[in-house]
Amino acid sequence: MAVQNWLESLKTAKKTALIQDGKRKVHYLFSDGKEMAEEYDLKSDELLVRKWRQKNAFGAIGQWQTEVGDTSSPTAGGLAAQIIESSSNPVFMRKDTKMEFQWRIRNLPYPKEVYSVIVDQTERCCIVRTSNKKYYKKFSIPDLDRCHLPLLNTALTFAYANNTLIITYRKPKEILELEEQLQKELKKMKSCSEGDVDCKTQ
């Protein structure tokens, strides 16, 4: 089953954990050379940041690509963190909760009734569009793709307030169980604190 395969990949990856600024920061190195970095809130265990990095065709290490978290923050890393977008452009970011995947699109000034958010089963993505044709966005849910889980229209909702569209997708029970098992694994790991010299990969 794909969910178990992904959990096994996480368990067998080389991991380093660090406790810093009230966060558990975990770095994964997978057998195929890909790297993943995650940050969790120590109190709530909520995922704050997830980034990916891999080598390009020439063997050079690429930039970090943010999957979860604010791409405009310094922790997002890479060139994107140094480029400041116009403050009036729509800003798309993912910020999950314990029970839901959640995306926020800031700087959308149109009334709520112009927005529609749907699942496209064929392309395995969510689509946001406005009836006034001012905004269009397609995005996938990598967590569901990695576990080969279906995308369901019934799990998708959205709300609009203060020029921000908030899109919510209810996490399926398979993802909730996987995340619970992963948290148990991470808490078993020996985590270094800031300033520790001996921070071994496990």
PDB file of C-alpha atoms in Angstrom:
ATOM      1  CA  MET A   1       0.000   0.000   0.000  1.00  0.00           C
ATOM      2  CA  ALA A   2       1.364   3.412  -0.997  1.00  0.00           C
ATOM      3  CA  VAL A   3       0.720   4.963   2.441  1.00  0.00           C
ATOM      4  CA  GLN A   4       2.865   2.293   4.114  1.00  0.00           C
ATOM      5  CA  ASN A   5       5.559   2.678   1.437  1.00  0.00           C
ATOM      6  CA  TRP A   6       5.799   6.419   2.122  1.00  0.00           C
ATOM      7  CA  LEU A   7       5.899   5.854   5.888  1.00  0.00           C
ATOM      8  CA  GLU A   8       8.659   3.290   5.377  1.00  0.00           C
ATOM      9  CA  SER A   9      10.614   5.803   3.251  1.00  0.00           C
ATOM     10  CA  LEU A  10      10.362   8.333   6.094  1.00  0.00           C
ATOM     11  CA  LYS A  11      11.457   5.751   8.666  1.00  0.00           C
ATOM     12  CA  THR A  12      14.451   4.540   6.647  1.00  0.00           C
ATOM     13  CA  ALA A  13      15.665   7.995   5.543  1.00  0.00           C
ATOM     14  CA  LYS A  14      18.757   9.361   7.302  1.00  0.00           C
ATOM     15  CA  LYS A  15      17.412  11.907   9.771  1.00  0.00           C
ATOM     16  CA  THR A  16      18.854  14.677  11.913  1.00  0.00           C
ATOM     17  CA  ALA A  17      16.687  16.495  14.468  1.00  0.00           C
ATOM     18  CA  LEU A  18      17.257  19.828  16.195  1.00  0.00           C
ATOM     19  CA  ILE A  19      15.191  21.606  18.847  1.00  0.00           C
ATOM     20  CA  GLN A  20      15.377  25.377  18.263  1.00  0.00           C
ATOM     21  CA  ASP A  21      13.104  28.391  18.923  1.00  0.00           C
ATOM     22  CA  GLY A  22      10.224  26.211  20.150  1.00  0.00           C
ATOM     23  CA  LYS A  23      10.370  24.069  17.006  1.00  0.00           C
ATOM     24  CA  ARG A  24      11.456  20.536  16.176  1.00  0.00           C
ATOM     25  CA  LYS A  25      13.475  20.779  12.947  1.00  0.00           C
ATOM     26  CA  VAL A  26      14.022  17.510  11.091  1.00  0.00           C
ATOM     27  CA  HIS A  27      16.238  16.964   8.048  1.00  0.00           C
ATOM     28  CA  TYR A  28      15.685  13.830   5.935  1.00  0.00           C
ATOM     29  CA  LEU A  29      18.082  12.396   3.349  1.00  0.00           C
ATOM     30  CA  PHE A  30      16.393   9.747   1.190  1.00  0.00           C
ATOM     31  CA  SER A  31      18.105   6.876  -0.611  1.00  0.00           C
ATOM     32  CA  ASP A  32      17.504   8.568  -4.002  1.00  0.00           C
ATOM     33  CA  GLY A  33      19.455  11.668  -2.854  1.00  0.00           C
ATOM     34  CA  LYS A  34      16.417  13.907  -2.286  1.00  0.00           C
ATOM     35  CA  GLU A  35      16.362  15.995   0.878  1.00  0.00           C
ATOM     36  CA  MET A  36      13.366  17.114   2.912  1.00  0.00           C
ATOM     37  CA  ALA A  37      13.382  19.581   5.798  1.00  0.00           C
ATOM     38  CA  GLU A  38      10.435  19.953   8.171  1.00  0.00           C
ATOM     39  CA  GLU A  39       9.662  22.169  11.153  1.00  0.00           C
ATOM     40  CA  TYR A  40       7.054  21.292  13.774  1.00  0.00           C
ATOM     41  CA  ASP A  41       5.650  23.342  16.628  1.00  0.00           C
ATOM     42  CA  LEU A  42       6.950  21.631  19.785  1.00  0.00           C
ATOM     43  CA  LYS A  43       3.742  22.149  21.761  1.00  0.00           C
ATOM     44  CA  SER A  44       1.094  21.289  19.170  1.00  0.00           C
ATOM     45  CA  ASP A  45       3.148  19.060  16.790  1.00  0.00           C
ATOM     46  CA  GLU A  46       1.654  21.066  13.895  1.00  0.00           C
ATOM     47  CA  LEU A  47       3.709  21.120  10.710  1.00  0.00           C
ATOM     48  CA  LEU A  48       4.965  24.679  10.086  1.00  0.00           C
ATOM     49  CA  VAL A  49       7.395  24.196   7.176  1.00  0.00           C
ATOM     50  CA  ARG A  50       8.187  21.469   4.648  1.00  0.00           C
ATOM     51  CA  LYS A  51      10.822  22.020   1.955  1.00  0.00           C
ATOM     52  CA  TRP A  52      12.390  19.776  -0.680  1.00  0.00           C
ATOM     53  CA  ARG A  53      15.750  19.873  -2.432  1.00  0.00           C
ATOM     54  CA  GLN A  54      17.390  17.604  -4.980  1.00  0.00           C
ATOM     55  CA  LYS A  55      20.375  17.570  -7.308  1.00  0.00           C
ATOM     56  CA  ASN A  56      19.869  18.809 -10.857  1.00  0.00           C
ATOM     57  CA  ALA A  57      20.876  16.993 -14.055  1.00  0.00           C
ATOM     58  CA  PHE A  58      24.489  18.228 -13.620  1.00  0.00           C
ATOM     59  CA  GLY A  59      24.761  16.919 -10.051  1.00  0.00           C
ATOM     60  CA  ALA A  60      24.611  20.363  -8.429  1.00  0.00           C
ATOM     61  CA  ILE A  61      22.373  20.807  -5.381  1.00  0.00           C
ATOM     62  CA  GLY A  62      19.263  22.796  -6.302  1.00  0.00           C
ATOM     63  CA  GLN A  63      17.355  25.449  -4.386  1.00  0.00           C
ATOM     64  CA  TRP A  64      14.924  24.524  -1.629  1.00  0.00           C
ATOM     65  CA  GLN A  65      11.326  24.314  -2.876  1.00  0.00           C
ATOM     66  CA  THR A  66       8.697  25.114  -0.251  1.00  0.00           C
ATOM     67  CA  GLU A  67       5.713  22.737  -0.013  1.00  0.00           C
ATOM     68  CA  VAL A  68       4.286  23.977   3.312  1.00  0.00           C
ATOM     69  CA  GLY A  69       4.892  27.348   4.979  1.00  0.00           C
ATOM     70  CA  ASP A  70       5.369  30.948   3.972  1.00  0.00           C
ATOM     71  CA  THR A  71       7.663  31.188   0.929  1.00  0.00           C
ATOM     72  CA  SER A  72       8.315  34.871   1.655  1.00  0.00           C
ATOM     73  CA  SER A  73       9.830  34.175   5.080  1.00  0.00           C
ATOM     74  CA  PRO A  74      13.634  33.913   5.503  1.00  0.00           C
ATOM     75  CA  THR A  75      13.238  30.281   6.626  1.00  0.00           C
ATOM     76  CA  ALA A  76      11.902  29.424   3.187  1.00  0.00           C
ATOM     77  CA  GLY A  77      15.467  29.817   1.911  1.00  0.00           C
ATOM     78  CA  GLY A  78      16.749  30.176  -1.620  1.00  0.00           C
ATOM     79  CA  LEU A  79      16.484  33.078  -4.000  1.00  0.00           C
ATOM     80  CA  ALA A  80      12.730  33.428  -3.468  1.00  0.00           C
ATOM     81  CA  ALA A  81      13.384  34.669   0.061  1.00  0.00           C
ATOM     82  CA  GLN A  82      15.460  37.551  -1.318  1.00  0.00           C
ATOM     83  CA  ILE A  83      12.970  38.678  -3.962  1.00  0.00           C
ATOM     84  CA  ILE A  84      10.230  40.913  -2.633  1.00  0.00           C
ATOM     85  CA  GLU A  85       7.004  40.734  -4.623  1.00  0.00           C
ATOM     86  CA  SER A  86       4.672  43.647  -5.061  1.00  0.00           C
ATOM     87  CA  SER A  87       2.550  43.880  -1.918  1.00  0.00           C
ATOM     88  CA  SER A  88      -0.613  44.026  -4.047  1.00  0.00           C
ATOM     89  CA  ASN A  89      -0.004  40.734  -5.927  1.00  0.00           C
ATOM     90  CA  PRO A  90      -1.923  37.646  -4.765  1.00  0.00           C
ATOM     91  CA  VAL A  91       0.219  35.579  -2.351  1.00  0.00           C
ATOM     92  CA  PHE A  92      -0.368  31.798  -2.261  1.00  0.00           C
ATOM     93  CA  MET A  93       0.839  29.732   0.687  1.00  0.00           C
ATOM     94  CA  ARG A  94       0.006  26.486   2.445  1.00  0.00           C
ATOM     95  CA  LYS A  95      -0.422  26.346   6.211  1.00  0.00           C
ATOM     96  CA  ASP A  96      -1.863  23.089   7.551  1.00  0.00           C
ATOM     97  CA  THR A  97      -3.759  22.363  10.738  1.00  0.00           C
ATOM     98  CA  LYS A  98      -3.856  19.053  12.605  1.00  0.00           C
ATOM     99  CA  MET A  99      -7.001  17.894  10.793  1.00  0.00           C
ATOM    100  CA  GLU A 100      -6.833  19.766   7.476  1.00  0.00           C
ATOM    101  CA  PHE A 101      -4.610  20.813   4.611  1.00  0.00           C
ATOM    102  CA  GLN A 102      -5.072  24.558   4.244  1.00  0.00           C
ATOM    103  CA  TRP A 103      -4.046  27.199   1.705  1.00  0.00           C
ATOM    104  CA  ARG A 104      -4.344  30.960   1.941  1.00  0.00           C
ATOM    105  CA  ILE A 105      -4.378  33.322  -1.012  1.00  0.00           C
ATOM    106  CA  ARG A 106      -3.898  36.883   0.207  1.00  0.00           C
ATOM    107  CA  ASN A 107      -4.546  40.116  -1.714  1.00  0.00           C
ATOM    108  CA  LEU A 108      -7.693  38.954  -3.517  1.00  0.00           C
ATOM    109  CA  PRO A 109     -10.025  41.983  -3.453  1.00  0.00           C
ATOM    110  CA  TYR A 110     -13.020  40.469  -5.264  1.00  0.00           C
ATOM    111  CA  PRO A 111     -16.337  39.617  -3.532  1.00  0.00           C
ATOM    112  CA  LYS A 112     -16.804  36.060  -2.193  1.00  0.00           C
ATOM    113  CA  GLU A 113     -19.464  35.112  -4.745  1.00  0.00           C
ATOM    114  CA  VAL A 114     -17.022  35.302  -7.703  1.00  0.00           C
ATOM    115  CA  TYR A 115     -14.796  32.469  -6.389  1.00  0.00           C
ATOM    116  CA  SER A 116     -15.137  28.784  -7.173  1.00  0.00           C
ATOM    117  CA  VAL A 117     -12.838  26.033  -5.873  1.00  0.00           C
ATOM    118  CA  ILE A 118     -13.117  22.523  -7.326  1.00  0.00           C
ATOM    119  CA  VAL A 119     -11.221  19.249  -7.578  1.00  0.00           C
ATOM    120  CA  ASP A 120     -10.122  18.138 -11.056  1.00  0.00           C
ATOM    121  CA  GLN A 121      -9.984  14.333 -10.828  1.00  0.00           C
ATOM    122  CA  THR A 122      -8.291  13.945 -14.221  1.00  0.00           C
ATOM    123  CA  GLU A 123      -5.350  16.222 -13.447  1.00  0.00           C
ATOM    124  CA  ARG A 124      -5.322  15.378  -9.705  1.00  0.00           C
ATOM    125  CA  CYS A 125      -5.378  19.005  -8.646  1.00  0.00           C
ATOM    126  CA  CYS A 126      -7.536  21.722  -7.106  1.00  0.00           C
ATOM    127  CA  ILE A 127      -8.561  24.693  -9.239  1.00  0.00           C
ATOM    128  CA  VAL A 128      -9.403  28.183  -8.006  1.00  0.00           C
ATOM    129  CA  ARG A 129     -11.048  30.551 -10.464  1.00  0.00           C
ATOM    130  CA  THR A 130     -13.081  33.722 -10.436  1.00  0.00           C
ATOM    131  CA  SER A 131     -16.153  34.310 -12.579  1.00  0.00           C
ATOM    132  CA  ASN A 132     -14.751  37.755 -13.498  1.00  0.00           C
ATOM    133  CA  LYS A 133     -11.648  35.975 -14.947  1.00  0.00           C
ATOM    134  CA  LYS A 134      -9.285  38.002 -12.732  1.00  0.00           C
ATOM    135  CA  TYR A 135      -7.664  35.048 -10.958  1.00  0.00           C
ATOM    136  CA  TYR A 136      -6.908  31.393 -11.803  1.00  0.00           C
ATOM    137  CA  LYS A 137      -4.763  28.922  -9.866  1.00  0.00           C
ATOM    138  CA  LYS A 138      -4.120  25.172 -10.076  1.00  0.00           C
ATOM    139  CA  PHE A 139      -2.377  23.319  -7.267  1.00  0.00           C
ATOM    140  CA  SER A 140      -1.866  19.711  -6.244  1.00  0.00           C
ATOM    141  CA  ILE A 141      -1.842  18.077  -2.813  1.00  0.00           C
ATOM    142  CA  PRO A 142       1.517  16.246  -2.800  1.00  0.00           C
ATOM    143  CA  ASP A 143       0.652  14.351   0.413  1.00  0.00           C
ATOM    144  CA  LEU A 144      -2.248  12.613  -1.373  1.00  0.00           C
ATOM    145  CA  ASP A 145      -0.147  11.995  -4.502  1.00  0.00           C
ATOM    146  CA  ARG A 146       2.663  10.361  -2.493  1.00  0.00           C
ATOM    147  CA  CYS A 147       0.149   8.029  -0.848  1.00  0.00           C
ATOM    148  CA  HIS A 148      -1.922   7.471  -4.041  1.00  0.00           C
ATOM    149  CA  LEU A 149      -5.091   8.640  -2.288  1.00  0.00           C
ATOM    150  CA  PRO A 150      -8.084  10.057  -4.205  1.00  0.00           C
ATOM    151  CA  LEU A 151      -9.011  13.744  -4.279  1.00  0.00           C
ATOM    152  CA  LEU A 152     -12.594  14.304  -3.195  1.00  0.00           C
ATOM    153  CA  ASN A 153     -14.756  17.352  -3.889  1.00  0.00           C
ATOM    154  CA  THR A 154     -16.624  16.626  -0.661  1.00  0.00           C
ATOM    155  CA  ALA A 155     -13.460  17.196   1.403  1.00  0.00           C
ATOM    156  CA  LEU A 156     -12.904  20.665  -0.097  1.00  0.00           C
ATOM    157  CA  THR A 157     -14.348  23.908   1.317  1.00  0.00           C
ATOM    158  CA  PHE A 158     -13.407  27.578   1.183  1.00  0.00           C
ATOM    159  CA  ALA A 159     -14.052  30.810   3.037  1.00  0.00           C
ATOM    160  CA  TYR A 160     -13.305  34.433   2.218  1.00  0.00           C
ATOM    161  CA  ALA A 161     -12.510  37.320   4.594  1.00  0.00           C
ATOM    162  CA  ASN A 162     -10.205  40.363   4.685  1.00  0.00           C
ATOM    163  CA  ASN A 163      -9.109  39.977   1.034  1.00  0.00           C
ATOM    164  CA  THR A 164      -7.954  36.417   1.781  1.00  0.00           C
ATOM    165  CA  LEU A 165      -9.338  33.196   0.309  1.00  0.00           C
ATOM    166  CA  ILE A 166      -8.884  30.274   2.734  1.00  0.00           C
ATOM    167  CA  ILE A 167      -9.134  26.839   1.093  1.00  0.00           C
ATOM    168  CA  THR A 168      -9.472  23.792   3.325  1.00  0.00           C
ATOM    169  CA  TYR A 169      -9.206  20.103   2.455  1.00  0.00           C
ATOM    170  CA  ARG A 170     -10.120  17.630   5.212  1.00  0.00           C
ATOM    171  CA  LYS A 171      -7.279  15.145   5.732  1.00  0.00           C
ATOM    172  CA  PRO A 172      -8.321  11.535   5.055  1.00  0.00           C
ATOM    173  CA  LYS A 173      -7.934   9.068   7.934  1.00  0.00           C
ATOM    174  CA  GLU A 174      -4.952   7.411   6.167  1.00  0.00           C
ATOM    175  CA  ILE A 175      -3.013  10.711   6.325  1.00  0.00           C
ATOM    176  CA  LEU A 176      -3.991  11.325   9.973  1.00  0.00           C
ATOM    177  CA  GLU A 177      -2.778   7.839  10.913  1.00  0.00           C
ATOM    178  CA  LEU A 178       0.461   8.285   8.966  1.00  0.00           C
ATOM    179  CA  GLU A 179       1.152  11.650  10.639  1.00  0.00           C
ATOM    180  CA  GLU A 180       0.473  10.153  14.070  1.00  0.00           C
ATOM    181  CA  GLN A 181       2.922   7.306  13.425  1.00  0.00           C
ATOM    182  CA  LEU A 182       5.535   9.733  12.104  1.00  0.00           C
ATOM    183  CA  GLN A 183       5.257  11.896  15.233  1.00  0.00           C
ATOM    184  CA  LYS A 184       5.888   8.813  17.368  1.00  0.00           C
ATOM    185  CA  GLU A 185       9.019   8.066  15.308  1.00  0.00           C
ATOM    186  CA  LEU A 186      10.307  11.652  15.548  1.00  0.00           C
ATOM    187  CA  LYS A 187       9.797  11.777  19.305  1.00  0.00           C
ATOM    188  CA  LYS A 188      11.884   8.602  19.675  1.00  0.00           C
ATOM    189  CA  MET A 189      14.806  10.323  17.956  1.00  0.00           C
ATOM    190  CA  LYS A 190      17.555  11.988  19.960  1.00  0.00           C
ATOM    191  CA  SER A 191      17.183  15.682  19.172  1.00  0.00           C
ATOM    192  CA  CYS A 192      20.030  18.161  19.551  1.00  0.00           C
ATOM    193  CA  SER A 193      19.498  21.582  21.054  1.00  0.00           C
ATOM    194  CA  GLU A 194      20.946  24.777  19.619  1.00  0.00           C
ATOM    195  CA  GLY A 195      24.622  24.942  20.468  1.00  0.00           C
ATOM    196  CA  ASP A 196      25.133  21.156  20.627  1.00  0.00           C
ATOM    197  CA  VAL A 197      28.197  20.117  18.647  1.00  0.00           C
ATOM    198  CA  ASP A 198      27.447  16.393  18.464  1.00  0.00           C
ATOM    199  CA  CYS A 199      24.319  16.152  16.316  1.00  0.00           C
ATOM    200  CA  LYS A 200      24.341  12.692  14.765  1.00  0.00           C
ATOM    201  CA  THR A 201      22.321  11.565  11.771  1.00  0.00           C
ATOM    202  CA  GLN A 202      20.011   8.678  12.714  1.00  0.00           C
TER     203      GLN A 202
END
